[in-house]
Short mmCIF file of N, CA, C and O in Angstrom, two decimals:
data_model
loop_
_atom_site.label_atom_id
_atom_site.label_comp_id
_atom_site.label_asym_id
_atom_site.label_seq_id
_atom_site.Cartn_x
_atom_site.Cartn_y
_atom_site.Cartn_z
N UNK A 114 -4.54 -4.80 68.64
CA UNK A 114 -4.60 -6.21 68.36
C UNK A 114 -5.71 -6.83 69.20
O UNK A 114 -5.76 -6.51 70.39
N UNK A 115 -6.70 -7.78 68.65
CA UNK A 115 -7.37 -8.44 69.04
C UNK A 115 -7.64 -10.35 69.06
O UNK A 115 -7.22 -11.09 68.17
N UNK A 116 -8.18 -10.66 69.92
CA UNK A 116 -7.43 -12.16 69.65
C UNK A 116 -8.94 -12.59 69.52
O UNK A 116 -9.81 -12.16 70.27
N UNK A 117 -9.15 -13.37 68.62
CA UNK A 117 -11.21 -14.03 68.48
C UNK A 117 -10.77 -15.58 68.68
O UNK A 117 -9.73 -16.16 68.37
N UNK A 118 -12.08 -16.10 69.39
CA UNK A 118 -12.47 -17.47 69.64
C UNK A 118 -13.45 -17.70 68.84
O UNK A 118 -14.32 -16.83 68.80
N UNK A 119 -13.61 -18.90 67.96
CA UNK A 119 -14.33 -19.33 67.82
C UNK A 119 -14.73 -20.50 68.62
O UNK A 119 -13.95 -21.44 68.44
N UNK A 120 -15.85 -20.81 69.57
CA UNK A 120 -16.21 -21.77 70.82
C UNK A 120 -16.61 -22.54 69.94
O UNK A 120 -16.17 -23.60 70.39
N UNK A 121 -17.32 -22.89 68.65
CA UNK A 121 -18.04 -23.28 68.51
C UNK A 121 -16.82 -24.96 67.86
O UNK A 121 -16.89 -26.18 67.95
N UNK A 122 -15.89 -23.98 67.28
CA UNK A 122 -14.86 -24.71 66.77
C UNK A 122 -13.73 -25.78 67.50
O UNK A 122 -13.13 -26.77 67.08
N UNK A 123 -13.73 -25.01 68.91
CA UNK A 123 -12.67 -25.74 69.66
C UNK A 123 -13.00 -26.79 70.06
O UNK A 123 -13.97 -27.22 70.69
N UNK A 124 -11.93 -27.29 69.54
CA UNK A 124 -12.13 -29.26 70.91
C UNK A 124 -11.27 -29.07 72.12
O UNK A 124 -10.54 -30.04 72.28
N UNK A 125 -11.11 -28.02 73.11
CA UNK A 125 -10.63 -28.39 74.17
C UNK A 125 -8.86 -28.74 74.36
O UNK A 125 -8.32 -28.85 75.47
N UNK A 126 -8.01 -28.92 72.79
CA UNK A 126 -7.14 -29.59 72.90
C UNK A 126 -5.85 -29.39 73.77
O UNK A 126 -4.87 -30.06 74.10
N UNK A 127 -6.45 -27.90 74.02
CA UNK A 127 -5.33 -26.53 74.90
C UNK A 127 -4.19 -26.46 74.77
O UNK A 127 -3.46 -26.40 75.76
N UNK A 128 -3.51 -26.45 73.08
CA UNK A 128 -2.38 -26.24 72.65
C UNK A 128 -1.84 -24.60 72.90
O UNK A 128 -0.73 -24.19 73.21
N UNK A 129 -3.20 -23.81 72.60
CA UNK A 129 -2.90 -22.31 73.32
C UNK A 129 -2.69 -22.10 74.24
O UNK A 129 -1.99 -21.15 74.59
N UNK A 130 -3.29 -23.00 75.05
CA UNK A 130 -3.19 -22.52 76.49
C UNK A 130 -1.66 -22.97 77.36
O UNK A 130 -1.22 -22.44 78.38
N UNK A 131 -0.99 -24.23 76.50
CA UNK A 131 0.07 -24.75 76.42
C UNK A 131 1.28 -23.81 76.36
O UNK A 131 2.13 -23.48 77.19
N UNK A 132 1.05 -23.50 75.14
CA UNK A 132 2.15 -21.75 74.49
C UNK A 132 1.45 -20.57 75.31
O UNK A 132 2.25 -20.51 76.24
N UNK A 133 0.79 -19.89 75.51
CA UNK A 133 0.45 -18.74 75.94
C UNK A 133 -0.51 -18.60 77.31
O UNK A 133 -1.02 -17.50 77.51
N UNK A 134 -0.73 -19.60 78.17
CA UNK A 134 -1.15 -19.85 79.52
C UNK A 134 -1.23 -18.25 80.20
O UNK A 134 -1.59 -18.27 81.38
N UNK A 135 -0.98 -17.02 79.69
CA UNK A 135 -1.36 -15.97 80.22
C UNK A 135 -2.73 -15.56 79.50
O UNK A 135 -3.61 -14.87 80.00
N UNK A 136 -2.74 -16.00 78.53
CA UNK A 136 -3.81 -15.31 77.21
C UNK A 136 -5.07 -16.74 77.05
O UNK A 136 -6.26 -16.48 76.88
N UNK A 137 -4.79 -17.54 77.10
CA UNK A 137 -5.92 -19.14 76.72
C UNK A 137 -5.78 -19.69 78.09
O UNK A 137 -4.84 -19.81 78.88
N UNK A 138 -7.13 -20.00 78.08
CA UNK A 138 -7.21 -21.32 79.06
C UNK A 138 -8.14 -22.19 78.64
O UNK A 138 -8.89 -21.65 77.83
N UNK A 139 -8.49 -23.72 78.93
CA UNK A 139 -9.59 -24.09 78.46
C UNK A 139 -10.13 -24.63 79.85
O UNK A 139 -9.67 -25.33 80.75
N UNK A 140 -11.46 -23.90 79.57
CA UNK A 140 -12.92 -24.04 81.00
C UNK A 140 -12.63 -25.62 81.56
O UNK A 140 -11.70 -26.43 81.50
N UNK A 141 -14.09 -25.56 82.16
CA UNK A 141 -14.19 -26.37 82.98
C UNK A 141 -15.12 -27.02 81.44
O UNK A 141 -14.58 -27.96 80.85
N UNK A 142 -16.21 -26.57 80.98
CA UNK A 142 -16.45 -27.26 79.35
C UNK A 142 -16.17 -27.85 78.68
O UNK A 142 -16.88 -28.48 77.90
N UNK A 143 -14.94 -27.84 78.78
CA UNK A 143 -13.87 -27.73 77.86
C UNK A 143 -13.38 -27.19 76.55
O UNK A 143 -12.88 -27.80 75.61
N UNK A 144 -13.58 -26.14 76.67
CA UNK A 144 -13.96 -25.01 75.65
C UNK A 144 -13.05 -23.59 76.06
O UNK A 144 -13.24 -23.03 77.14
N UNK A 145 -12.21 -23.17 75.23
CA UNK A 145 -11.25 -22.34 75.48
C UNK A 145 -12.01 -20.82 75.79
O UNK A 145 -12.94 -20.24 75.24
N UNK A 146 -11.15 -20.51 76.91
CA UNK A 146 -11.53 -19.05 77.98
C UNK A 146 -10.62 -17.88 77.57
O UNK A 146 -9.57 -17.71 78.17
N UNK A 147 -11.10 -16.77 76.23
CA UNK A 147 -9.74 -15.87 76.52
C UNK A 147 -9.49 -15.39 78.10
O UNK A 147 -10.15 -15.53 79.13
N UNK A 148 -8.30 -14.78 77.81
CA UNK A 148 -8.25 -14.64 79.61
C UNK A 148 -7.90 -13.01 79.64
O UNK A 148 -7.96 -12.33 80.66
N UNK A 149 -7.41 -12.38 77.90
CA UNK A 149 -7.30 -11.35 77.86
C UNK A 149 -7.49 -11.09 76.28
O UNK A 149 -6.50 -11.26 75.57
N UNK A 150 -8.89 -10.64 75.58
CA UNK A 150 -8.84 -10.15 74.48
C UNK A 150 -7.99 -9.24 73.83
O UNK A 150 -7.45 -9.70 72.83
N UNK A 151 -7.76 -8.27 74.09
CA UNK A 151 -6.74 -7.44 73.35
C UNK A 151 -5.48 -6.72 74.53
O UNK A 151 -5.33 -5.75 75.27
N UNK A 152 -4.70 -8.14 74.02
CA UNK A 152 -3.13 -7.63 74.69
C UNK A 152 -2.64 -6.92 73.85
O UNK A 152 -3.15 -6.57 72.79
N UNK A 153 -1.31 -6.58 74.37
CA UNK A 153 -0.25 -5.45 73.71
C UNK A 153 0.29 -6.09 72.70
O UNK A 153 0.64 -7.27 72.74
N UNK A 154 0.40 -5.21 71.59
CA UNK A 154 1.32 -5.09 71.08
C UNK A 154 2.61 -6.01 70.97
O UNK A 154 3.08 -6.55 69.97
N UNK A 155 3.10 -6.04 72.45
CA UNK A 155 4.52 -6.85 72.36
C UNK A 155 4.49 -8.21 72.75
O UNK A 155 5.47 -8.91 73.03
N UNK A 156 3.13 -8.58 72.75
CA UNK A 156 2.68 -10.38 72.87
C UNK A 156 2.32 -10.95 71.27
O UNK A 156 1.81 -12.05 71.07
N UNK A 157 2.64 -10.11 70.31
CA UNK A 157 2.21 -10.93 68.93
C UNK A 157 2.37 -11.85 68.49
O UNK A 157 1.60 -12.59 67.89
N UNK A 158 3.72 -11.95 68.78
CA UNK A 158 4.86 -13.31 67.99
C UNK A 158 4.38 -14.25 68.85
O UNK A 158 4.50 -15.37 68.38
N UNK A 159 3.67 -14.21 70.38
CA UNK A 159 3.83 -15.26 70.92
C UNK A 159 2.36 -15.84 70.53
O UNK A 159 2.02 -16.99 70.24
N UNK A 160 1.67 -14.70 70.62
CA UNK A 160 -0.06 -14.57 70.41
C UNK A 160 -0.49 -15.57 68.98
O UNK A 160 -1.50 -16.24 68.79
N UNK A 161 0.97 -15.30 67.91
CA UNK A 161 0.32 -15.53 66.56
C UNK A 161 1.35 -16.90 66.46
O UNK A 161 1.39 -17.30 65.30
N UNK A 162 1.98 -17.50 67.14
CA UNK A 162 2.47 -18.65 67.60
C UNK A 162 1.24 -19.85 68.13
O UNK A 162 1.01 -20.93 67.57
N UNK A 163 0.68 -19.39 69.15
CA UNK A 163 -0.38 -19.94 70.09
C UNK A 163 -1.64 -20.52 68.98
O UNK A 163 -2.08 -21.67 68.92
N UNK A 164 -2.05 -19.34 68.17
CA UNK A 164 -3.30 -19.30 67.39
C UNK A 164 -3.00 -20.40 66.31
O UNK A 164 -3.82 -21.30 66.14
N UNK A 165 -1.75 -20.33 65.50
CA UNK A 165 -1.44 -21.40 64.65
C UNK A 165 -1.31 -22.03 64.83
O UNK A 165 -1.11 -22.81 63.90
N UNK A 166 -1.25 -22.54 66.11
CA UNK A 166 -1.09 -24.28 66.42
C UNK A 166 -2.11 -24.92 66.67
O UNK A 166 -2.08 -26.14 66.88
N UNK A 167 -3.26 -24.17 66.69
CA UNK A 167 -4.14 -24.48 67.42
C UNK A 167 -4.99 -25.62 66.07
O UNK A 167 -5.47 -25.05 65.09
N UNK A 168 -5.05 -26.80 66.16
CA UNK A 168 -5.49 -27.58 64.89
C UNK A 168 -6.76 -27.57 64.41
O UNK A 168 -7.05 -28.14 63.35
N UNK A 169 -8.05 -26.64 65.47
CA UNK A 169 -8.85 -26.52 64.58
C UNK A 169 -9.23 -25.33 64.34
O UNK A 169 -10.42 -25.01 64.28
N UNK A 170 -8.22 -24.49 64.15
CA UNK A 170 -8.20 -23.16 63.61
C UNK A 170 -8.91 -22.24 63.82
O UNK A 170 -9.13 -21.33 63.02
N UNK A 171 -9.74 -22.43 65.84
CA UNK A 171 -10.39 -21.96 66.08
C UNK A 171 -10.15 -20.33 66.79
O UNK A 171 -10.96 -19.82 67.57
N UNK A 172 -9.01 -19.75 66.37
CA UNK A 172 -8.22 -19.03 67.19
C UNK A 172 -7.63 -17.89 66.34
O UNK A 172 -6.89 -18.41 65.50
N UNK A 173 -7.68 -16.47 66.21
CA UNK A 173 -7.41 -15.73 65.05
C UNK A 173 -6.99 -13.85 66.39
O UNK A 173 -7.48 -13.34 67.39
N UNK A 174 -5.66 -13.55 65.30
CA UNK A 174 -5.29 -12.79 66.08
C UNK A 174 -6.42 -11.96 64.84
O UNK A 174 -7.08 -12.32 63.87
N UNK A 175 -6.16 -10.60 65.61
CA UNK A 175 -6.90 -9.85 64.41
C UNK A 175 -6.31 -8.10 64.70
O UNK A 175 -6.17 -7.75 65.87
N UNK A 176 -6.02 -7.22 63.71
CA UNK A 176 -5.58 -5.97 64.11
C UNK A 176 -6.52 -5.25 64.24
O UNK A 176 -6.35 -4.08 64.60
#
């Protein structure tokens, strides 16, 4: 599993980083920081929780 940013997309709103504060952060930019591209396996549900909330859909798990 892999988790993609799109930077170009985010506004900073840090709803990921809200839900999953081990995996998102957003910089000092304000522009979201993965903090770990490809976690395990047993972070999905939370991983693919985090990404959908995110409102400008800048955030995509990927297998």
């Amino acid at each position: 599993m892999r988790i993609e940013a799109d930077r170009e997309l985010c506004a900073g709103l840090g709803m990921c980083e809200a839900m999953a504060p081990d995996f998102f952060e957003v910089g000092d930019d304000g522009v979201v920081v993965l903090l770990d591209e490809t976690p395990g396996e047993e972070h999905r549900m939370d991983l693919t929780a985090a990404t959908e909330a995110c409102p400008m859909l800048a955030l995509k798990v990927r297998d």
